[in-house]
Amino acid sequence: MGNLVLIGPMGAGKSTLARTLGGISGHRVRDMDLEIESAAAMSIGAIFERFGEAHFRAQEHALLEALLRDDGQIIASGGGVVLSARNREELKLRAFVVWLDASVDLLHSRLAGDATRPLLQGPALRSRLLELAAQRDPLYAQSADLRFPVNEEAPALQAARLAAQL
C-alpha cells in the first residue's frame, strides 16, 4: 500500500477516521497537526499567535514532504494542507487522497464552542465555515482521488464504509 491521505475541512473527522482505519488495517497512522504541535511543543493556536499562519504552513509543507517519503501510512492532514500548490502536487504524486466532504451544518454542530482552532475564532462561525468552504472545496476536489461524504455515523461505521470503497 502507498500512503492514504485524508483531507477535508476542520471538523470533518480526519483524525478520528484515520485512527479508526488504522485500527482496522494495522497501518501506521500519522496526524499532521499533532506532529506539528509535538515538534513545536505548543498548540496550533499558539503557533499561529506567536509565529503566524505562514510559519505554520511552512512547517506543514515540510512535514508533508517528509511523511510522503514513506509508504503504508494513513495520514490525517490539516484542513488547510491544500492551500499550497506544492502540497497539492505532492499529494497527487505520492498518495491516494480521500476528501472527507462534510456539510457546513455538520461542521457547525461539531465545532461550535471549539476554542482550539485559530481560523474559526469569532462570533460568526457559520459565515466563516461558508467562507472556508468556498475557498477550499475546489482545492479539495482538485486534490482528491475519492470524495467521501461524511455524516453523523459512528467512526467505525464510516471507516467500514470507506474501507469498502477503497
PDB file of C-alpha atoms in Angstrom:
ATOM      1  CA  MET A   1       0.000   0.000   0.000  1.00  0.00           C
ATOM      2  CA  GLY A   2       1.143   3.535  -0.713  1.00  0.00           C
ATOM      3  CA  ASN A   3       0.003   6.324   1.560  1.00  0.00           C
ATOM      4  CA  LEU A   4      -3.621   7.156   2.173  1.00  0.00           C
ATOM      5  CA  VAL A   5      -4.112  10.836   2.989  1.00  0.00           C
ATOM      6  CA  LEU A   6      -7.343  12.205   4.404  1.00  0.00           C
ATOM      7  CA  ILE A   7      -8.095  15.817   3.508  1.00  0.00           C
ATOM      8  CA  GLY A   8     -11.072  17.999   4.296  1.00  0.00           C
ATOM      9  CA  PRO A   9     -12.249  20.837   6.480  1.00  0.00           C
ATOM     10  CA  MET A  10     -11.691  21.222  10.187  1.00  0.00           C
ATOM     11  CA  GLY A  11     -14.214  19.076  11.991  1.00  0.00           C
ATOM     12  CA  ALA A  12     -14.758  16.596   9.145  1.00  0.00           C
ATOM     13  CA  GLY A  13     -13.231  13.816  11.256  1.00  0.00           C
ATOM     14  CA  LYS A  14      -9.856  13.276   9.578  1.00  0.00           C
ATOM     15  CA  SER A  15      -8.009  12.404  12.797  1.00  0.00           C
ATOM     16  CA  THR A  16     -10.759  10.158  14.143  1.00  0.00           C
ATOM     17  CA  LEU A  17     -11.294   8.329  10.857  1.00  0.00           C
ATOM     18  CA  ALA A  18      -7.531   7.882  10.365  1.00  0.00           C
ATOM     19  CA  ARG A  19      -7.193   6.293  13.827  1.00  0.00           C
ATOM     20  CA  THR A  20     -10.198   4.065  13.199  1.00  0.00           C
ATOM     21  CA  LEU A  21      -8.940   2.964   9.774  1.00  0.00           C
ATOM     22  CA  GLY A  22      -5.502   2.329  11.257  1.00  0.00           C
ATOM     23  CA  GLY A  23      -7.029   0.116  13.902  1.00  0.00           C
ATOM     24  CA  ILE A  24      -8.858  -1.887  11.254  1.00  0.00           C
ATOM     25  CA  SER A  25      -5.998  -2.163   8.780  1.00  0.00           C
ATOM     26  CA  GLY A  26      -2.977  -2.202  11.075  1.00  0.00           C
ATOM     27  CA  HIS A  27      -1.310   0.595   9.087  1.00  0.00           C
ATOM     28  CA  ARG A  28       0.613   3.322  10.848  1.00  0.00           C
ATOM     29  CA  VAL A  29      -1.413   6.477  11.475  1.00  0.00           C
ATOM     30  CA  ARG A  30       0.168   9.920  11.279  1.00  0.00           C
ATOM     31  CA  ASP A  31      -1.708  13.041  12.344  1.00  0.00           C
ATOM     32  CA  MET A  32      -0.042  16.097  10.868  1.00  0.00           C
ATOM     33  CA  ASP A  33      -1.482  18.630  13.304  1.00  0.00           C
ATOM     34  CA  LEU A  34      -0.468  16.527  16.308  1.00  0.00           C
ATOM     35  CA  GLU A  35       3.039  16.048  14.919  1.00  0.00           C
ATOM     36  CA  ILE A  36       3.466  19.780  14.295  1.00  0.00           C
ATOM     37  CA  GLU A  37       2.262  20.533  17.829  1.00  0.00           C
ATOM     38  CA  SER A  38       4.611  17.930  19.279  1.00  0.00           C
ATOM     39  CA  ALA A  39       7.632  19.241  17.356  1.00  0.00           C
ATOM     40  CA  ALA A  40       6.884  22.833  18.371  1.00  0.00           C
ATOM     41  CA  ALA A  41       5.897  21.930  21.944  1.00  0.00           C
ATOM     42  CA  MET A  42       2.862  24.192  21.578  1.00  0.00           C
ATOM     43  CA  SER A  43      -0.648  24.119  20.195  1.00  0.00           C
ATOM     44  CA  ILE A  44      -1.509  25.112  16.646  1.00  0.00           C
ATOM     45  CA  GLY A  45      -3.283  28.136  18.090  1.00  0.00           C
ATOM     46  CA  ALA A  46      -0.110  29.172  19.892  1.00  0.00           C
ATOM     47  CA  ILE A  47       1.951  28.643  16.730  1.00  0.00           C
ATOM     48  CA  PHE A  48      -0.449  30.908  14.793  1.00  0.00           C
ATOM     49  CA  GLU A  49      -0.389  33.511  17.542  1.00  0.00           C
ATOM     50  CA  ARG A  50       3.358  33.518  18.068  1.00  0.00           C
ATOM     51  CA  PHE A  51       4.721  32.918  14.558  1.00  0.00           C
ATOM     52  CA  GLY A  52       1.786  33.454  12.188  1.00  0.00           C
ATOM     53  CA  GLU A  53      -0.022  31.313   9.660  1.00  0.00           C
ATOM     54  CA  ALA A  54       2.800  31.480   7.083  1.00  0.00           C
ATOM     55  CA  HIS A  55       5.193  29.847   9.551  1.00  0.00           C
ATOM     56  CA  PHE A  56       2.654  27.129  10.311  1.00  0.00           C
ATOM     57  CA  ARG A  57       2.096  26.472   6.587  1.00  0.00           C
ATOM     58  CA  ALA A  58       5.865  26.126   6.059  1.00  0.00           C
ATOM     59  CA  GLN A  59       6.023  23.570   8.882  1.00  0.00           C
ATOM     60  CA  GLU A  60       3.035  21.774   7.412  1.00  0.00           C
ATOM     61  CA  HIS A  61       4.668  21.564   3.974  1.00  0.00           C
ATOM     62  CA  ALA A  62       7.966  20.259   5.375  1.00  0.00           C
ATOM     63  CA  LEU A  63       6.140  17.598   7.378  1.00  0.00           C
ATOM     64  CA  LEU A  64       4.006  16.511   4.414  1.00  0.00           C
ATOM     65  CA  GLU A  65       7.106  16.070   2.252  1.00  0.00           C
ATOM     66  CA  ALA A  66       8.814  14.052   4.982  1.00  0.00           C
ATOM     67  CA  LEU A  67       5.795  11.830   5.598  1.00  0.00           C
ATOM     68  CA  LEU A  68       5.289  11.088   1.922  1.00  0.00           C
ATOM     69  CA  ARG A  69       8.813   9.667   1.664  1.00  0.00           C
ATOM     70  CA  ASP A  70       7.495   6.557   3.463  1.00  0.00           C
ATOM     71  CA  ASP A  71       4.719   4.200   2.371  1.00  0.00           C
ATOM     72  CA  GLY A  72       1.961   2.296   4.074  1.00  0.00           C
ATOM     73  CA  GLN A  73       0.637   5.126   6.239  1.00  0.00           C
ATOM     74  CA  ILE A  74      -2.741   6.650   6.863  1.00  0.00           C
ATOM     75  CA  ILE A  75      -2.180  10.390   7.186  1.00  0.00           C
ATOM     76  CA  ALA A  76      -4.673  12.832   8.685  1.00  0.00           C
ATOM     77  CA  SER A  77      -3.774  16.172   7.145  1.00  0.00           C
ATOM     78  CA  GLY A  78      -4.607  19.612   8.406  1.00  0.00           C
ATOM     79  CA  GLY A  79      -7.630  21.322   6.893  1.00  0.00           C
ATOM     80  CA  GLY A  80      -5.507  23.858   5.021  1.00  0.00           C
ATOM     81  CA  VAL A  81      -2.921  21.490   3.536  1.00  0.00           C
ATOM     82  CA  VAL A  82      -4.456  22.008   0.077  1.00  0.00           C
ATOM     83  CA  LEU A  83      -3.847  25.765   0.134  1.00  0.00           C
ATOM     84  CA  SER A  84      -0.309  25.197  -1.136  1.00  0.00           C
ATOM     85  CA  ALA A  85       0.079  24.280  -4.815  1.00  0.00           C
ATOM     86  CA  ARG A  86       3.256  22.395  -3.847  1.00  0.00           C
ATOM     87  CA  ASN A  87       1.302  20.327  -1.327  1.00  0.00           C
ATOM     88  CA  ARG A  88      -1.420  19.549  -3.866  1.00  0.00           C
ATOM     89  CA  GLU A  89       1.249  18.410  -6.324  1.00  0.00           C
ATOM     90  CA  GLU A  90       2.940  16.201  -3.707  1.00  0.00           C
ATOM     91  CA  LEU A  91      -0.383  14.662  -2.746  1.00  0.00           C
ATOM     92  CA  LYS A  92      -1.224  13.852  -6.360  1.00  0.00           C
ATOM     93  CA  LEU A  93       2.179  12.293  -6.997  1.00  0.00           C
ATOM     94  CA  ARG A  94       2.702  10.331  -3.801  1.00  0.00           C
ATOM     95  CA  ALA A  95      -0.597   9.376  -2.173  1.00  0.00           C
ATOM     96  CA  PHE A  96      -4.137   8.200  -2.615  1.00  0.00           C
ATOM     97  CA  VAL A  97      -6.160  11.152  -1.362  1.00  0.00           C
ATOM     98  CA  VAL A  98      -9.626  10.959   0.177  1.00  0.00           C
ATOM     99  CA  TRP A  99     -11.648  14.137   0.653  1.00  0.00           C
ATOM    100  CA  LEU A 100     -13.851  13.894   3.726  1.00  0.00           C
ATOM    101  CA  ASP A 101     -16.668  16.090   2.499  1.00  0.00           C
ATOM    102  CA  ALA A 102     -18.813  17.409   5.338  1.00  0.00           C
ATOM    103  CA  SER A 103     -21.703  19.859   5.167  1.00  0.00           C
ATOM    104  CA  VAL A 104     -21.413  23.249   6.824  1.00  0.00           C
ATOM    105  CA  ASP A 105     -24.302  22.252   9.101  1.00  0.00           C
ATOM    106  CA  LEU A 106     -22.396  19.181  10.316  1.00  0.00           C
ATOM    107  CA  LEU A 107     -19.187  21.165  10.778  1.00  0.00           C
ATOM    108  CA  HIS A 108     -21.054  23.886  12.655  1.00  0.00           C
ATOM    109  CA  SER A 109     -22.566  21.352  15.050  1.00  0.00           C
ATOM    110  CA  ARG A 110     -19.166  19.761  15.669  1.00  0.00           C
ATOM    111  CA  LEU A 111     -17.163  22.975  16.002  1.00  0.00           C
ATOM    112  CA  ALA A 112     -19.484  25.324  17.887  1.00  0.00           C
ATOM    113  CA  GLY A 113     -17.664  26.318  21.069  1.00  0.00           C
ATOM    114  CA  ASP A 114     -14.287  24.893  19.965  1.00  0.00           C
ATOM    115  CA  ALA A 115     -11.696  27.449  21.061  1.00  0.00           C
ATOM    116  CA  THR A 116      -8.683  25.482  19.792  1.00  0.00           C
ATOM    117  CA  ARG A 117      -8.908  26.336  16.082  1.00  0.00           C
ATOM    118  CA  PRO A 118      -7.393  29.734  15.323  1.00  0.00           C
ATOM    119  CA  LEU A 119      -9.097  30.213  11.951  1.00  0.00           C
ATOM    120  CA  LEU A 120     -12.549  29.736  13.473  1.00  0.00           C
ATOM    121  CA  GLN A 121     -12.410  32.224  16.315  1.00  0.00           C
ATOM    122  CA  GLY A 122     -15.016  34.963  16.409  1.00  0.00           C
ATOM    123  CA  PRO A 123     -18.773  35.251  16.658  1.00  0.00           C
ATOM    124  CA  ALA A 124     -19.775  34.276  13.083  1.00  0.00           C
ATOM    125  CA  LEU A 125     -18.787  30.599  12.917  1.00  0.00           C
ATOM    126  CA  ARG A 126     -21.293  29.622  10.201  1.00  0.00           C
ATOM    127  CA  SER A 127     -20.195  32.524   7.984  1.00  0.00           C
ATOM    128  CA  ARG A 128     -16.545  31.596   8.475  1.00  0.00           C
ATOM    129  CA  LEU A 129     -17.258  27.954   7.635  1.00  0.00           C
ATOM    130  CA  LEU A 130     -19.067  29.002   4.455  1.00  0.00           C
ATOM    131  CA  GLU A 131     -16.150  31.253   3.525  1.00  0.00           C
ATOM    132  CA  LEU A 132     -13.607  28.474   4.092  1.00  0.00           C
ATOM    133  CA  ALA A 133     -15.746  26.006   2.103  1.00  0.00           C
ATOM    134  CA  ALA A 134     -15.947  28.422  -0.844  1.00  0.00           C
ATOM    135  CA  GLN A 135     -12.167  28.842  -0.773  1.00  0.00           C
ATOM    136  CA  ARG A 136     -11.102  25.267  -0.051  1.00  0.00           C
ATOM    137  CA  ASP A 137     -13.716  22.900  -1.503  1.00  0.00           C
ATOM    138  CA  PRO A 138     -12.477  23.394  -5.090  1.00  0.00           C
ATOM    139  CA  LEU A 139      -8.938  22.623  -3.872  1.00  0.00           C
ATOM    140  CA  TYR A 140     -10.114  19.506  -2.030  1.00  0.00           C
ATOM    141  CA  ALA A 141     -11.917  18.384  -5.196  1.00  0.00           C
ATOM    142  CA  GLN A 142      -8.820  19.045  -7.319  1.00  0.00           C
ATOM    143  CA  SER A 143      -6.601  17.086  -4.917  1.00  0.00           C
ATOM    144  CA  ALA A 144      -8.827  14.110  -4.177  1.00  0.00           C
ATOM    145  CA  ASP A 145      -8.823  10.697  -5.777  1.00  0.00           C
ATOM    146  CA  LEU A 146     -12.035   9.909  -3.896  1.00  0.00           C
ATOM    147  CA  ARG A 147     -14.747  12.148  -2.441  1.00  0.00           C
ATOM    148  CA  PHE A 148     -16.188  10.562   0.697  1.00  0.00           C
ATOM    149  CA  PRO A 149     -19.294  12.199   2.196  1.00  0.00           C
ATOM    150  CA  VAL A 150     -19.224  12.166   5.988  1.00  0.00           C
ATOM    151  CA  ASN A 151     -22.198  12.303   8.287  1.00  0.00           C
ATOM    152  CA  GLU A 152     -23.139  11.636  11.910  1.00  0.00           C
ATOM    153  CA  GLU A 153     -22.422   7.889  11.660  1.00  0.00           C
ATOM    154  CA  ALA A 154     -20.147   6.391  14.272  1.00  0.00           C
ATOM    155  CA  PRO A 155     -16.479   6.435  13.227  1.00  0.00           C
ATOM    156  CA  ALA A 156     -16.394   2.632  12.988  1.00  0.00           C
ATOM    157  CA  LEU A 157     -19.279   2.646  10.504  1.00  0.00           C
ATOM    158  CA  GLN A 158     -17.724   5.413   8.424  1.00  0.00           C
ATOM    159  CA  ALA A 159     -14.364   3.602   8.444  1.00  0.00           C
ATOM    160  CA  ALA A 160     -16.033   0.368   7.287  1.00  0.00           C
ATOM    161  CA  ARG A 161     -17.861   2.262   4.530  1.00  0.00           C
ATOM    162  CA  LEU A 162     -14.645   3.939   3.394  1.00  0.00           C
ATOM    163  CA  ALA A 163     -12.660   0.695   3.549  1.00  0.00           C
ATOM    164  CA  ALA A 164     -15.281  -0.947   1.319  1.00  0.00           C
ATOM    165  CA  GLN A 165     -14.951   1.888  -1.220  1.00  0.00           C
ATOM    166  CA  LEU A 166     -11.174   1.681  -1.180  1.00  0.00           C
TER     167      LEU A 166
END
